Short mmCIF file of C-alpha atoms in Angstrom, two decimals:
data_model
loop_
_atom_site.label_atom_id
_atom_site.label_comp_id
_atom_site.label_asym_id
_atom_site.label_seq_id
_atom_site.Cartn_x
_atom_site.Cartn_y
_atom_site.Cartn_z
CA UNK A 1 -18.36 4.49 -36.23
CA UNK A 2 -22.18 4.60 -37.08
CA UNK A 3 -23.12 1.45 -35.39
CA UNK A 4 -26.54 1.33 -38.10
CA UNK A 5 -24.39 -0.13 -40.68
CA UNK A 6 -22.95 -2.54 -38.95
CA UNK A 7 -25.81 -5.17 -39.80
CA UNK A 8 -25.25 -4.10 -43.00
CA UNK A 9 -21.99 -4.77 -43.44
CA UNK A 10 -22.18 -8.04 -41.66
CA UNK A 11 -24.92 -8.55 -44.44
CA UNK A 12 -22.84 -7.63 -47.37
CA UNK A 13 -19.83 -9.89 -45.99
CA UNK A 14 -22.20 -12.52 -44.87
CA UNK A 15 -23.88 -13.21 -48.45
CA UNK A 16 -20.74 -12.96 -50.63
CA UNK A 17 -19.21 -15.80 -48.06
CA UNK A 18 -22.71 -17.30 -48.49
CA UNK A 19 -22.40 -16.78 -52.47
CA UNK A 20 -18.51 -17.86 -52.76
CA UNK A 21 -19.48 -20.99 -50.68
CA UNK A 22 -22.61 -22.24 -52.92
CA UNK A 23 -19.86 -21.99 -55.80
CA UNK A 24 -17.54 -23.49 -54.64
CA UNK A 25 -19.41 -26.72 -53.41
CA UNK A 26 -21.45 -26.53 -56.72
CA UNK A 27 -18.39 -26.78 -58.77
CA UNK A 28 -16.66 -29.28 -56.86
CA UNK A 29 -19.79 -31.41 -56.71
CA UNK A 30 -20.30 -30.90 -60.88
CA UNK A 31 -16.59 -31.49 -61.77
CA UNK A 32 -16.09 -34.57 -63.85
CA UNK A 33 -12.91 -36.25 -63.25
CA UNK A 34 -12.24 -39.90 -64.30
CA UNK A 35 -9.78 -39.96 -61.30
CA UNK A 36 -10.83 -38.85 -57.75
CA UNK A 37 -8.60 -36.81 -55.75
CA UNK A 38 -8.20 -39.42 -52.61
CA UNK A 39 -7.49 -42.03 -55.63
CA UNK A 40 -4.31 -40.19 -57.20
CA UNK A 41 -3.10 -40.01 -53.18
CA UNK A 42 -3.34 -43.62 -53.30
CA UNK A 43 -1.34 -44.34 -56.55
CA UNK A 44 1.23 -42.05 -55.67
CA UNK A 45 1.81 -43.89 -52.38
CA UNK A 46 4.00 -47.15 -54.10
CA UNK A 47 3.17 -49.08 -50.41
CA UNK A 48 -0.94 -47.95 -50.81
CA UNK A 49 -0.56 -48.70 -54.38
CA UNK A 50 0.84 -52.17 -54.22
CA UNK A 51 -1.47 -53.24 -51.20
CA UNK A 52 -4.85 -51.66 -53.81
CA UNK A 53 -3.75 -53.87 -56.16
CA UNK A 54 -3.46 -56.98 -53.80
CA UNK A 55 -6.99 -55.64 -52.35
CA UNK A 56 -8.56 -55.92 -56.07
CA UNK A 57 -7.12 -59.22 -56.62
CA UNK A 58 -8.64 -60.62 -53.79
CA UNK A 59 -12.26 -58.91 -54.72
CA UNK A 60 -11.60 -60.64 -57.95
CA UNK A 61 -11.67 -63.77 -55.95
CA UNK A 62 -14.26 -63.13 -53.41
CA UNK A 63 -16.76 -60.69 -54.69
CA UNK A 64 -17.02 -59.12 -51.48
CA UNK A 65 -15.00 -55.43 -50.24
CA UNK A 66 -15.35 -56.08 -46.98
CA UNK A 67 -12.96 -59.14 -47.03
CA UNK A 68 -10.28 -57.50 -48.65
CA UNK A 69 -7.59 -54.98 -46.89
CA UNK A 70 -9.43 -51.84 -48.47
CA UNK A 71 -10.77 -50.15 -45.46
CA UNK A 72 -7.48 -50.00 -44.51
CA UNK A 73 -5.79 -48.55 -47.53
CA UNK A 74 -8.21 -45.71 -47.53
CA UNK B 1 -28.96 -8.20 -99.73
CA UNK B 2 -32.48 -8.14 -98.17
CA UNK B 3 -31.71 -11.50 -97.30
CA UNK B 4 -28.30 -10.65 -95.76
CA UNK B 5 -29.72 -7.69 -93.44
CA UNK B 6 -32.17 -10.08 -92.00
CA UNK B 7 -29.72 -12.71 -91.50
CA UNK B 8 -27.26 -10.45 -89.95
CA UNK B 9 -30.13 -9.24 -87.25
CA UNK B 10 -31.35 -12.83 -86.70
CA UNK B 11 -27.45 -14.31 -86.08
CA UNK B 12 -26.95 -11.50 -83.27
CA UNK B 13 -29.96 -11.99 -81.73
CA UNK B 14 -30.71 -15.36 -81.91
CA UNK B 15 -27.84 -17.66 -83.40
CA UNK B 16 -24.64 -15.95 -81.78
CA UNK B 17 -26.26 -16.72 -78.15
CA UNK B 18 -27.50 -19.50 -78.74
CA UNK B 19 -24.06 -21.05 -80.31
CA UNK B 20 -22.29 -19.60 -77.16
CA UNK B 21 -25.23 -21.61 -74.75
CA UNK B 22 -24.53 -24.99 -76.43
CA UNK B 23 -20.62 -24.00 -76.46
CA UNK B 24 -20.62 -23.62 -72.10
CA UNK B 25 -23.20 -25.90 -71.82
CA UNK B 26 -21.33 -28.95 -73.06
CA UNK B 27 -18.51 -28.53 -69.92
CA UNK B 28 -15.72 -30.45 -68.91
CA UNK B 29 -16.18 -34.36 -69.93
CA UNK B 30 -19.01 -33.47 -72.54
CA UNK B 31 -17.45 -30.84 -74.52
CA UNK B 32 -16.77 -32.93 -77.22
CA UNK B 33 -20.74 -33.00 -77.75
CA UNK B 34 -19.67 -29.28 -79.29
CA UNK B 35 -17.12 -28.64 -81.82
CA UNK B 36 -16.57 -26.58 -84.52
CA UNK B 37 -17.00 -29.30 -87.53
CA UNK B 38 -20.38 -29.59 -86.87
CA UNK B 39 -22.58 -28.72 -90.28
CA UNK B 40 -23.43 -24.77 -90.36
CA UNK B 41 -26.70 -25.68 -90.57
CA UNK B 42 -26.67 -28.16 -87.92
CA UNK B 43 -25.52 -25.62 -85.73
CA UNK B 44 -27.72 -23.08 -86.81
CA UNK B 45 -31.01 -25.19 -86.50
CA UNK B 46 -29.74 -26.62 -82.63
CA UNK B 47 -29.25 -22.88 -81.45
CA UNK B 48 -32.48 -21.51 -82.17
CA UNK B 49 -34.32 -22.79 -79.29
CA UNK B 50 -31.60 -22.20 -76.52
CA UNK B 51 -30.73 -18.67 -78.49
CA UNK B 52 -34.37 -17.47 -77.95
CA UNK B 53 -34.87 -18.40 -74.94
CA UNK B 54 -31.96 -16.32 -73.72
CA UNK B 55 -33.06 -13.65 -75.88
CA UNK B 56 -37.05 -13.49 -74.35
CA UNK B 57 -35.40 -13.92 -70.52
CA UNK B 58 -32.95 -10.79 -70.97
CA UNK B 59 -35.40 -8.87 -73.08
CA UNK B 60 -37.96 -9.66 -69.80
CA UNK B 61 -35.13 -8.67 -67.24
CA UNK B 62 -33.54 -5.61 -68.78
CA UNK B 63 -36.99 -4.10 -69.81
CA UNK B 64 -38.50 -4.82 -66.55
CA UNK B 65 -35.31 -2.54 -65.13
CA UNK B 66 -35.99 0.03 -67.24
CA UNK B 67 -32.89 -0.60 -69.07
CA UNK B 68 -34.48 0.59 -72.38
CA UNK B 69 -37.62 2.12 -73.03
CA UNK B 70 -39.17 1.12 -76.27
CA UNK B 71 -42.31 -0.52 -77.53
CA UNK B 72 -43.06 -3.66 -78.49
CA UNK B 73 -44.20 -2.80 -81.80
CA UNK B 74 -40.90 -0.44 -82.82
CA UNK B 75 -38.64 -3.45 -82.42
CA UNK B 76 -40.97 -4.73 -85.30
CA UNK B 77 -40.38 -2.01 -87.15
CA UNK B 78 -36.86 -2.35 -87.50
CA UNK B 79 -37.03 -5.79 -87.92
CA UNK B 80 -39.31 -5.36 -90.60
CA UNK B 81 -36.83 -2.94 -92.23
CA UNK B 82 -34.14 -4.87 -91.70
CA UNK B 83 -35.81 -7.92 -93.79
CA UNK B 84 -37.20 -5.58 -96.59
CA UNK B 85 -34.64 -2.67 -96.92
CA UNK B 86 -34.69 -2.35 -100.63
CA UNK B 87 -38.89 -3.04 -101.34
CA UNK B 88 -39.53 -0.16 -98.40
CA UNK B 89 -38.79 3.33 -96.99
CA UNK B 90 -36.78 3.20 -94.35
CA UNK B 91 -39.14 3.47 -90.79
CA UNK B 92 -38.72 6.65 -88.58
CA UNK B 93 -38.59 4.15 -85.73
CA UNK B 94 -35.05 2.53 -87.68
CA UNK B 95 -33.72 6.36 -88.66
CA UNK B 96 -33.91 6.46 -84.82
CA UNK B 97 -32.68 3.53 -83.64
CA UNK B 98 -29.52 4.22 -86.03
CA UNK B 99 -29.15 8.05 -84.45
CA UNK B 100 -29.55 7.41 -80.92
CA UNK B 101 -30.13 3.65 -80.05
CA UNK B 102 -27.49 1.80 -82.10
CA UNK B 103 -25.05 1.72 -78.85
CA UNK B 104 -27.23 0.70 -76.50
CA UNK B 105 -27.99 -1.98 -78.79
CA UNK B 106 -24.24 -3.11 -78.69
CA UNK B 107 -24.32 -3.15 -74.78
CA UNK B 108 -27.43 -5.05 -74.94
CA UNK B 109 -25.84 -7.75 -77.22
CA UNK B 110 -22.93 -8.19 -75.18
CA UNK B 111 -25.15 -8.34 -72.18
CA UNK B 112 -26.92 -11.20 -74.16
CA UNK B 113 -23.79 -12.87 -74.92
CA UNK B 114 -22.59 -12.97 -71.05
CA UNK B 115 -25.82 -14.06 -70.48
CA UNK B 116 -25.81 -16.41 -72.60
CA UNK B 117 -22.29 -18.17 -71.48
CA UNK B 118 -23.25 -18.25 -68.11
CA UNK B 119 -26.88 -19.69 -68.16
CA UNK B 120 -25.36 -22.24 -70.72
CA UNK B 121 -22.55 -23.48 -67.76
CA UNK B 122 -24.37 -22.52 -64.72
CA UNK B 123 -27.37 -24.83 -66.48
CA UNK B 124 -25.40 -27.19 -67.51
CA UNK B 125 -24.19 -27.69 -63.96
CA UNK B 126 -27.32 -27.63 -62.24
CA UNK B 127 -28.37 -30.71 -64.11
CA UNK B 128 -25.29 -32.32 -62.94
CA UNK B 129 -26.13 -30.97 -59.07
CA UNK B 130 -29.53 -32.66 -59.24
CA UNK B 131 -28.26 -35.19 -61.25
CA UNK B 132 -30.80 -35.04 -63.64
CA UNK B 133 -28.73 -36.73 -66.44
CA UNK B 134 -28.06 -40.00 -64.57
CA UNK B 135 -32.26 -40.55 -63.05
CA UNK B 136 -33.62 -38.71 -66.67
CA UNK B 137 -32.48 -40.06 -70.25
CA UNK B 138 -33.56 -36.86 -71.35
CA UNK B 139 -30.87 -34.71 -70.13
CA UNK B 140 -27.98 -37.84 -70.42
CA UNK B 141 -24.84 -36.40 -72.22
CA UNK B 142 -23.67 -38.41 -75.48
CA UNK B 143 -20.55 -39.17 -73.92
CA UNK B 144 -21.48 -42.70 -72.38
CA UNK B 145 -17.68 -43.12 -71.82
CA UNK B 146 -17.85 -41.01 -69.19
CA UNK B 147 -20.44 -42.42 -67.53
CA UNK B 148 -18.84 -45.79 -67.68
CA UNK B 149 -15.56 -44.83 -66.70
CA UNK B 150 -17.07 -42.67 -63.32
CA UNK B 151 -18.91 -45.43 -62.44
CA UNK B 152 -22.10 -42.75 -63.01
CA UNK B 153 -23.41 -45.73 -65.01
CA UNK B 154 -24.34 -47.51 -61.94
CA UNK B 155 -26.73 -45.34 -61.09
CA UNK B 156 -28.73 -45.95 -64.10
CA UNK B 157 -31.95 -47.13 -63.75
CA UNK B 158 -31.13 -50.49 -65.72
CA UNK B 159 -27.99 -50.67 -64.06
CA UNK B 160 -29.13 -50.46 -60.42
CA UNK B 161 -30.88 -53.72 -60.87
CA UNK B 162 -27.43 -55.39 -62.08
CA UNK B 163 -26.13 -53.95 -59.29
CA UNK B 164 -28.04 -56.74 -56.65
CA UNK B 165 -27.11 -59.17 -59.55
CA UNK B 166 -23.37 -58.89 -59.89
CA UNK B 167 -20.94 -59.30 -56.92
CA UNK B 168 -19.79 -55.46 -56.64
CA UNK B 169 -21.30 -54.99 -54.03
CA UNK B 170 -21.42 -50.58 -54.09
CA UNK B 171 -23.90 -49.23 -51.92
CA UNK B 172 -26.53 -46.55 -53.25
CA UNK B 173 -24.87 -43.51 -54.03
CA UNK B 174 -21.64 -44.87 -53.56
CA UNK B 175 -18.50 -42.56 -54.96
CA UNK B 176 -16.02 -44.94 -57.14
CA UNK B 177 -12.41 -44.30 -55.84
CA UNK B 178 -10.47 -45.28 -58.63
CA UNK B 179 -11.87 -47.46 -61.67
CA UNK B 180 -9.57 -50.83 -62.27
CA UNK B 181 -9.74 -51.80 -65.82
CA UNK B 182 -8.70 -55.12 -67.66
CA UNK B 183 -8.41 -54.52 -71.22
CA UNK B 184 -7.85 -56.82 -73.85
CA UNK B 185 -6.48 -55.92 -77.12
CA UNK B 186 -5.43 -57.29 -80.31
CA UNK B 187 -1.85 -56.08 -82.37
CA UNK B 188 -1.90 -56.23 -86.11
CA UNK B 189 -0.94 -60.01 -86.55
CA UNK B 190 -3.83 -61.00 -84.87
CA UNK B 191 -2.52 -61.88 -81.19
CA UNK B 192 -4.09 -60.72 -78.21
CA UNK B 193 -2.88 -59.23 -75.58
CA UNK B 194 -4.38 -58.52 -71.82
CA UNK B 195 -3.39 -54.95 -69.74
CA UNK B 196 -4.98 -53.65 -67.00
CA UNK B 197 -4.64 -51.22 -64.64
CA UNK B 198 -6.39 -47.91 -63.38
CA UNK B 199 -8.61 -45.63 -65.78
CA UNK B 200 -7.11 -41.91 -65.52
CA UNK B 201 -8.40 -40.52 -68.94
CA UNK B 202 -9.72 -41.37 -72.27
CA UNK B 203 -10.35 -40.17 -75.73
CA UNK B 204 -12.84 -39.79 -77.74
CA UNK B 205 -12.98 -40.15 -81.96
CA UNK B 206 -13.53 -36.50 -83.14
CA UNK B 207 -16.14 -37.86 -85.81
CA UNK B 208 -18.00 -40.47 -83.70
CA UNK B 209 -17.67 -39.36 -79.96
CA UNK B 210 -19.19 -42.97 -79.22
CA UNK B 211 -15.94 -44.45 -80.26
CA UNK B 212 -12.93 -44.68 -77.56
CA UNK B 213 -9.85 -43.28 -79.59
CA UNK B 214 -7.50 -43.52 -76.59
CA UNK B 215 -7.33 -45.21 -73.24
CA UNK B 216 -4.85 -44.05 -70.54
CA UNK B 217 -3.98 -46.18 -68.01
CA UNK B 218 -1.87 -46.00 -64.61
CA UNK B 219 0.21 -48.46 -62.65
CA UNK B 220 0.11 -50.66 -65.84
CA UNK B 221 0.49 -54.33 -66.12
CA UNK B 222 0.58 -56.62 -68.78
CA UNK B 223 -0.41 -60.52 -68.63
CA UNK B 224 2.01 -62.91 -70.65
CA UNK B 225 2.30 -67.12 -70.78
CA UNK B 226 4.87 -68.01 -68.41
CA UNK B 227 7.68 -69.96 -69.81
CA UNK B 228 11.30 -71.19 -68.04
CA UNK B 229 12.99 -68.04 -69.38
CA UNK B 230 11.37 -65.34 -67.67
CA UNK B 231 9.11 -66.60 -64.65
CA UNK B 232 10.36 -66.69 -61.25
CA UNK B 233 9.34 -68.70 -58.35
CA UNK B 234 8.89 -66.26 -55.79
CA UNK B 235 6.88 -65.82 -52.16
CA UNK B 236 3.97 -63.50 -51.73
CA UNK B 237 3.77 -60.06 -52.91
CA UNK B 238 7.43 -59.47 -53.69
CA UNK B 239 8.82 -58.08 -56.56
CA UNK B 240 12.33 -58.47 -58.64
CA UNK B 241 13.66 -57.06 -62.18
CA UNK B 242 14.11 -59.62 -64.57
CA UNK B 243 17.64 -60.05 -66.32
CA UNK B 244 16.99 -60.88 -69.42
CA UNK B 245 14.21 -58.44 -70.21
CA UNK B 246 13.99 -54.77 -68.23
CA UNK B 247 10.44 -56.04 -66.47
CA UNK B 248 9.50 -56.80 -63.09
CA UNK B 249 7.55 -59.60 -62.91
CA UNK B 250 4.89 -59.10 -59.74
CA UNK B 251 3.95 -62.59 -57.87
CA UNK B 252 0.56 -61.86 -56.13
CA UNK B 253 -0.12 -63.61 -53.10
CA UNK B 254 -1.80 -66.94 -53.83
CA UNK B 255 -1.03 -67.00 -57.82
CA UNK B 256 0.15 -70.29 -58.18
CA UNK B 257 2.77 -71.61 -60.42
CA UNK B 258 1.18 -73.47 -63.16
CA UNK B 259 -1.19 -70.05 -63.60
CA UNK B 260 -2.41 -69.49 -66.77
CA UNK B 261 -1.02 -65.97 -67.36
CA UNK B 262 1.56 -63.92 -65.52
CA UNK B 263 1.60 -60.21 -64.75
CA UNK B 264 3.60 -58.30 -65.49
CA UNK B 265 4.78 -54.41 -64.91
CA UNK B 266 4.59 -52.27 -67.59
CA UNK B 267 7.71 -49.78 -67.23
CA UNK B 268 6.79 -46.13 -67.32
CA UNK B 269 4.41 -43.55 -66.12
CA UNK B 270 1.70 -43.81 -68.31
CA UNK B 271 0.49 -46.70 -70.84
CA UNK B 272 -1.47 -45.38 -73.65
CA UNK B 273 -4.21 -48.17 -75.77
CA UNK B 274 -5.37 -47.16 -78.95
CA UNK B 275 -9.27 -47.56 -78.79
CA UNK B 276 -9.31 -49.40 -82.46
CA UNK B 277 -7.42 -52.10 -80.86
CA UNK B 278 -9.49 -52.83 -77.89
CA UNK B 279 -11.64 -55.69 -77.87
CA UNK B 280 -13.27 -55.56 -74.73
CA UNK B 281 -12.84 -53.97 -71.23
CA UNK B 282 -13.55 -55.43 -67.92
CA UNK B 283 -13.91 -52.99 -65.03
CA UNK B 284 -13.46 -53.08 -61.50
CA UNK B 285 -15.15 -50.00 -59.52
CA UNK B 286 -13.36 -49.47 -56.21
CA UNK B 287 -15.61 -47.48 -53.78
CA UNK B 288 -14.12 -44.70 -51.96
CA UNK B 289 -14.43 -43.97 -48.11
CA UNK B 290 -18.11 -44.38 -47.62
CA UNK B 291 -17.80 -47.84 -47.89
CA UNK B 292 -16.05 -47.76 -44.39
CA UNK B 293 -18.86 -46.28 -42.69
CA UNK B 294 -20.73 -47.91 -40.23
CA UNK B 295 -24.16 -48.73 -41.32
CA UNK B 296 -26.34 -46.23 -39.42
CA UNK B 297 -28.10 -47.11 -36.43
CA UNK B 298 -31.22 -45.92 -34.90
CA UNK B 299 -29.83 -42.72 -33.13
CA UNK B 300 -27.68 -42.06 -36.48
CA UNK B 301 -31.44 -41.70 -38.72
CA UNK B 302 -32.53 -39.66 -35.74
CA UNK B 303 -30.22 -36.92 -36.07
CA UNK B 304 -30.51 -37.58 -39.92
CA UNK B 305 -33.54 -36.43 -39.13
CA UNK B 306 -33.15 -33.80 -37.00
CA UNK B 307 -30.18 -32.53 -39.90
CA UNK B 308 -32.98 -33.00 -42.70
CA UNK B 309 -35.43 -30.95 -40.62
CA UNK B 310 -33.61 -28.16 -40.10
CA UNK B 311 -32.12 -27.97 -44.03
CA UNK B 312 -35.91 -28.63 -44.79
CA UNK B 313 -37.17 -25.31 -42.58
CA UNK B 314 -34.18 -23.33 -43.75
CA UNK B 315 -34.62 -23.82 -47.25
CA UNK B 316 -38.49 -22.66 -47.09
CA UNK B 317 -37.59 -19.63 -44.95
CA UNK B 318 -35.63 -18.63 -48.00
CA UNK B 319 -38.15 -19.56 -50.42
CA UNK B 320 -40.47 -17.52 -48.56
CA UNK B 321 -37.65 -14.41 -48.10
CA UNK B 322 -37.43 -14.79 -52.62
CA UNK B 323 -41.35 -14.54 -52.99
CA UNK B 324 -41.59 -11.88 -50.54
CA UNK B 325 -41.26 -9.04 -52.96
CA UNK B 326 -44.00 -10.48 -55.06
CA UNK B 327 -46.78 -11.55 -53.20
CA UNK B 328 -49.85 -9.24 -51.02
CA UNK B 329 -50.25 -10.48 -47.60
CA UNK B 330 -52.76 -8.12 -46.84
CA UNK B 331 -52.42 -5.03 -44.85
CA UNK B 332 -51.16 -4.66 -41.58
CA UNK B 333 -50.07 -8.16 -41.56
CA UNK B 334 -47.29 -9.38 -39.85
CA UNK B 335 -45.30 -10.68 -43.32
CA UNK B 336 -46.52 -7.34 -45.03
CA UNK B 337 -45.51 -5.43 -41.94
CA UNK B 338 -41.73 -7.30 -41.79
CA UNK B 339 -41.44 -7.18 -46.11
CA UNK B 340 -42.37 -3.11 -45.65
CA UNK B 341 -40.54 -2.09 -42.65
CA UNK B 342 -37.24 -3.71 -43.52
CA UNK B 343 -34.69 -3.43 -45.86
CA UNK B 344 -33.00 -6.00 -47.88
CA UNK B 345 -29.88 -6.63 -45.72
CA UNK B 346 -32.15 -6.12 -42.86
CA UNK B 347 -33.00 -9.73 -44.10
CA UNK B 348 -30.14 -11.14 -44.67
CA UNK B 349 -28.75 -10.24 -40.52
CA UNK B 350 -32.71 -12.12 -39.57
CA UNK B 351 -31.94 -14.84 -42.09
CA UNK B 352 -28.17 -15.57 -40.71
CA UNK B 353 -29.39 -14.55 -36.70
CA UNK B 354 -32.07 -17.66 -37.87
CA UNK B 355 -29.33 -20.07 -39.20
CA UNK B 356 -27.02 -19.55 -36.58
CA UNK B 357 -30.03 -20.32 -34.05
CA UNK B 358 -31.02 -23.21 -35.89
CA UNK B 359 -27.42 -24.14 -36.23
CA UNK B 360 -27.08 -24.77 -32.45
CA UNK B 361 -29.28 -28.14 -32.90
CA UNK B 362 -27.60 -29.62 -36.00
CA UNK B 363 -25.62 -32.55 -34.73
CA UNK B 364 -21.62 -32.97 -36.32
CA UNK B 365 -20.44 -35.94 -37.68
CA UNK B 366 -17.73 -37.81 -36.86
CA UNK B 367 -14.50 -39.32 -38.08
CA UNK B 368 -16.07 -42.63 -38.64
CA UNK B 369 -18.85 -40.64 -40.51
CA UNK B 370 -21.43 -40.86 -37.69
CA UNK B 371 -23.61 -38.17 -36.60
CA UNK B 372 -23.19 -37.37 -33.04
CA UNK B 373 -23.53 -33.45 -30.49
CA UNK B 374 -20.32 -32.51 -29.51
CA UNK B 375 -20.50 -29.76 -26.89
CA UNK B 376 -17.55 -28.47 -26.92
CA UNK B 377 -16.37 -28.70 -30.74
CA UNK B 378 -19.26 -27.93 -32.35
CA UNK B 379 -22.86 -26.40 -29.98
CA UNK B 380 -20.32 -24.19 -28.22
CA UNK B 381 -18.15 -22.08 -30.97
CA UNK B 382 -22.13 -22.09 -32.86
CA UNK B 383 -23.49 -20.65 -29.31
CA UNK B 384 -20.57 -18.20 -28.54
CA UNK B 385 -21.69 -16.97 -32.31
CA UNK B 386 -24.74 -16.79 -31.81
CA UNK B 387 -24.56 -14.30 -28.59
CA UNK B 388 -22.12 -12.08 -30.34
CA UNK B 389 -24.63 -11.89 -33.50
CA UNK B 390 -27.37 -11.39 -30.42
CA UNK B 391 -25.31 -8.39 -29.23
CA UNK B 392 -24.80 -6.48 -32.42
CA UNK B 393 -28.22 -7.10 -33.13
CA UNK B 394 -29.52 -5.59 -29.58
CA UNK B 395 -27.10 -3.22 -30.07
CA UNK B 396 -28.06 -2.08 -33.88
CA UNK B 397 -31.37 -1.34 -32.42
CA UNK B 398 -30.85 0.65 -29.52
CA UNK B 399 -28.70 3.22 -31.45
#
């Protein structure tokens, strides 16, 4: 094995893992989605989904996140 | 027919990519800013300046790789007989272009064409990256439901002052979970009727994208007036089916008896409100997880910091490795020296040797979303990767 192109094919592998990682986080980060991905967990949990509901009801009430049982729900 | 001939040339150079610009630029969400009913004209006249522009950037690229090699002044030639075929003699510069340069042409238009596609979408995107169309009116996309519905619209200029004003309290930045919607809506006699639940997708009229066609909502719930019939008395947060009607009536902790409306659940996956009906819609932005981190404390900005300086030198190191090629640093200079005496993935190994260096100081963050250096999850794998990229280097170099 020519150790010389070693580097180089480090370099190759390096920058298309480099490349196919920009895109991928660019594209994520660009998507537009009403819904987030964490969200649709939540709603398809009937337990989350009943206790997100309870936690909006009492921000209706309050005003305030913090008092409500969201922190634990996500 | 003159006219024809020049029209032809001017729709494949100019019109075609332009049209397929605007057509990937307007992604996702915002491709309803682009459809096909548009007016001709108005299509033509809104692809002219994107369609050039693509035109002079792969004329500039291709020519400067020696793609094709032909004067400035030919290309005007065969323009010219294009636009004039019947009042002239044909140019020996067209007679040529038609013998040997007519494919090439082809390949160049499709090249174009890619182009084209992917500047529109990768452009398109990039705005979105930097957010340009949420600090810039400028670049803002027509489709302001979108923007409401994401909860983008809090980030509005005029909208981050309402922020401090109204009692949401979501921080700077803040990503919206899920977006809670009361809407109220009136049926054709007249009575009015209040749903709400959470915001999964939307419509738009084909003829006025400002106008809401349809409104999708999950985990549905409708408000009624109690009466004796079909109310229940019943503790907090439990939930029974209804005999007389195929409901379940939900009794939320705290709602008393004599409350003015009741809620009630909507059977079935997905509830479906016609935009024309809706009145008006009240929305409730929940924030997702950021909202459970810890405010950061002194040590937490420090390693910020010591995160922001290390993107900060990284990102000029490249800067400096993309202007290389382009700029004298005078003879026998170091830069000269490294930009001569190395080759292109010669680079990329001192670029990734640098990052992985570099890499060793960045602190990790935590579960709780704090920044912290943890030795043996994080510094060591970086430092075992580093000597092994040390080694191959050394060892590159001795052979």
């Amino acid at each position: 094995m020519n150790l010389k192109k070693l580097p180089s094919i480090l370099g190759v592998f390096a920058f298309f893992l480099i490349i196919k990682h920009f895109f991928c986080v660019f594209f994520k980060r660009t998507e537009t989605n009403i819904i987030s991905d964490e969200g649709i967990k939540i709603l398809e949990n009937p337990d989350k989904k009943q206790d997100l509901r309870k936690a909006v009801d009492e921000y209706h009430r309050t005003g305030d996140w913090s008092k409500t049982s969201l922190k634990k729900i996500i | 027919m003159n006219l024809t001939f020049g029209f032809i040339a001017l729709f494949i150079s100019i019109i075609i990519p332009g049209i397929l610009f605007r057509r990937y630029y307007y992604y996702g969400e915002f491709s309803k800013q682009f459809h096909t009913k548009d007016p001709v004209l108005h299509s033509i006249f809104l692809s002219i300046i994107p369609g050039v522009c693509v035109q002079i950037i792969v004329f500039y690229i291709l020519s400067e790789m020696n793609f094709f090699d032909i004067e400035n002044i030919k290309i005007f030639n065969i323009y010219k007989d294009f636009s004039f075929l019947e009042s002239k003699e044909i140019n020996s510069d067209t007679v040529k272009f038609f013998q040997d340069g007519l494919g090439k042409f082809i390949l160049y238009s499709i090249i174009v064409f890619l182009f084209a596609s992917l500047s529109g979408i990768l452009s398109s995107k990039l705005l979105r990256f930097l957010k340009l169309d949420i600090k810039f009116k400028i670049f803002r996309f027509k489709n302001q439901w979108y923007y409401i519905f994401s909860g983008e619209v809090l980030d509005f200029e005029k909208f981050r002052i309402a922020k401090n004003v109204q009692f949401n309290e979501l921080p700077e930045n803040q990503n919206v979970l899920l977006t809670y919607a009361d809407v109220l809506v009136s049926n054709n006699q007249g009575n009015r009727e209040l749903y709400s639940g959470y915001v999964v997708d939307y419509d738009l009229n084909q003829d006025d994208i400002s106008k809401l066609e349809k409104l999708y909502l999950l985990d549905a719930f409708r408000y009624k007036k109690p009466n004796s019939s079909n109310y229940f008395e019943a503790n907090d947060k439990t939930s029974f089916s209804s005999t007389s009607e195929s409901f379940r009536i939900i009794q939320i902790s705290n709602e008393s008896y004599n409350s003015s409306r009741l809620r009630v659940s909507i059977p079935g996956d997905l509830l479906v409100l016609a935009g024309e009906n809706i009145q008006n819609i009240n929305l409730t932005y929940i924030p997702s997880k950021k909202m459970a981190e810890i405010k950061s404390n002194k040590k937490d900005r420090t390693l910020k910091k010591v995160l922001y300086s290390i993107f900060l030198i990284n990102s000029i190191l490249i800067i400096l490795h993309l202007i290389l090629p382009f700029i004298n640093y005078g003879e026998y200079s170091f830069i000269d020296n490294y930009k001569l005496n190395t080759t292109f993935l010669e680079k990329i190994v001192f670029l990734i040797y640098f990052y992985q260096f570099t890499a060793i100081g960045i602190p990790s963050k935590d579960e709780l979303g704090n920044y912290s250096y943890n030795f043996k999850k994080s510094m060591l794998p970086r430092i075992v990767v580093f000597i092994l990229i040390t080694i191959s280097v050394y060892v590159y170099y001795i052979n």
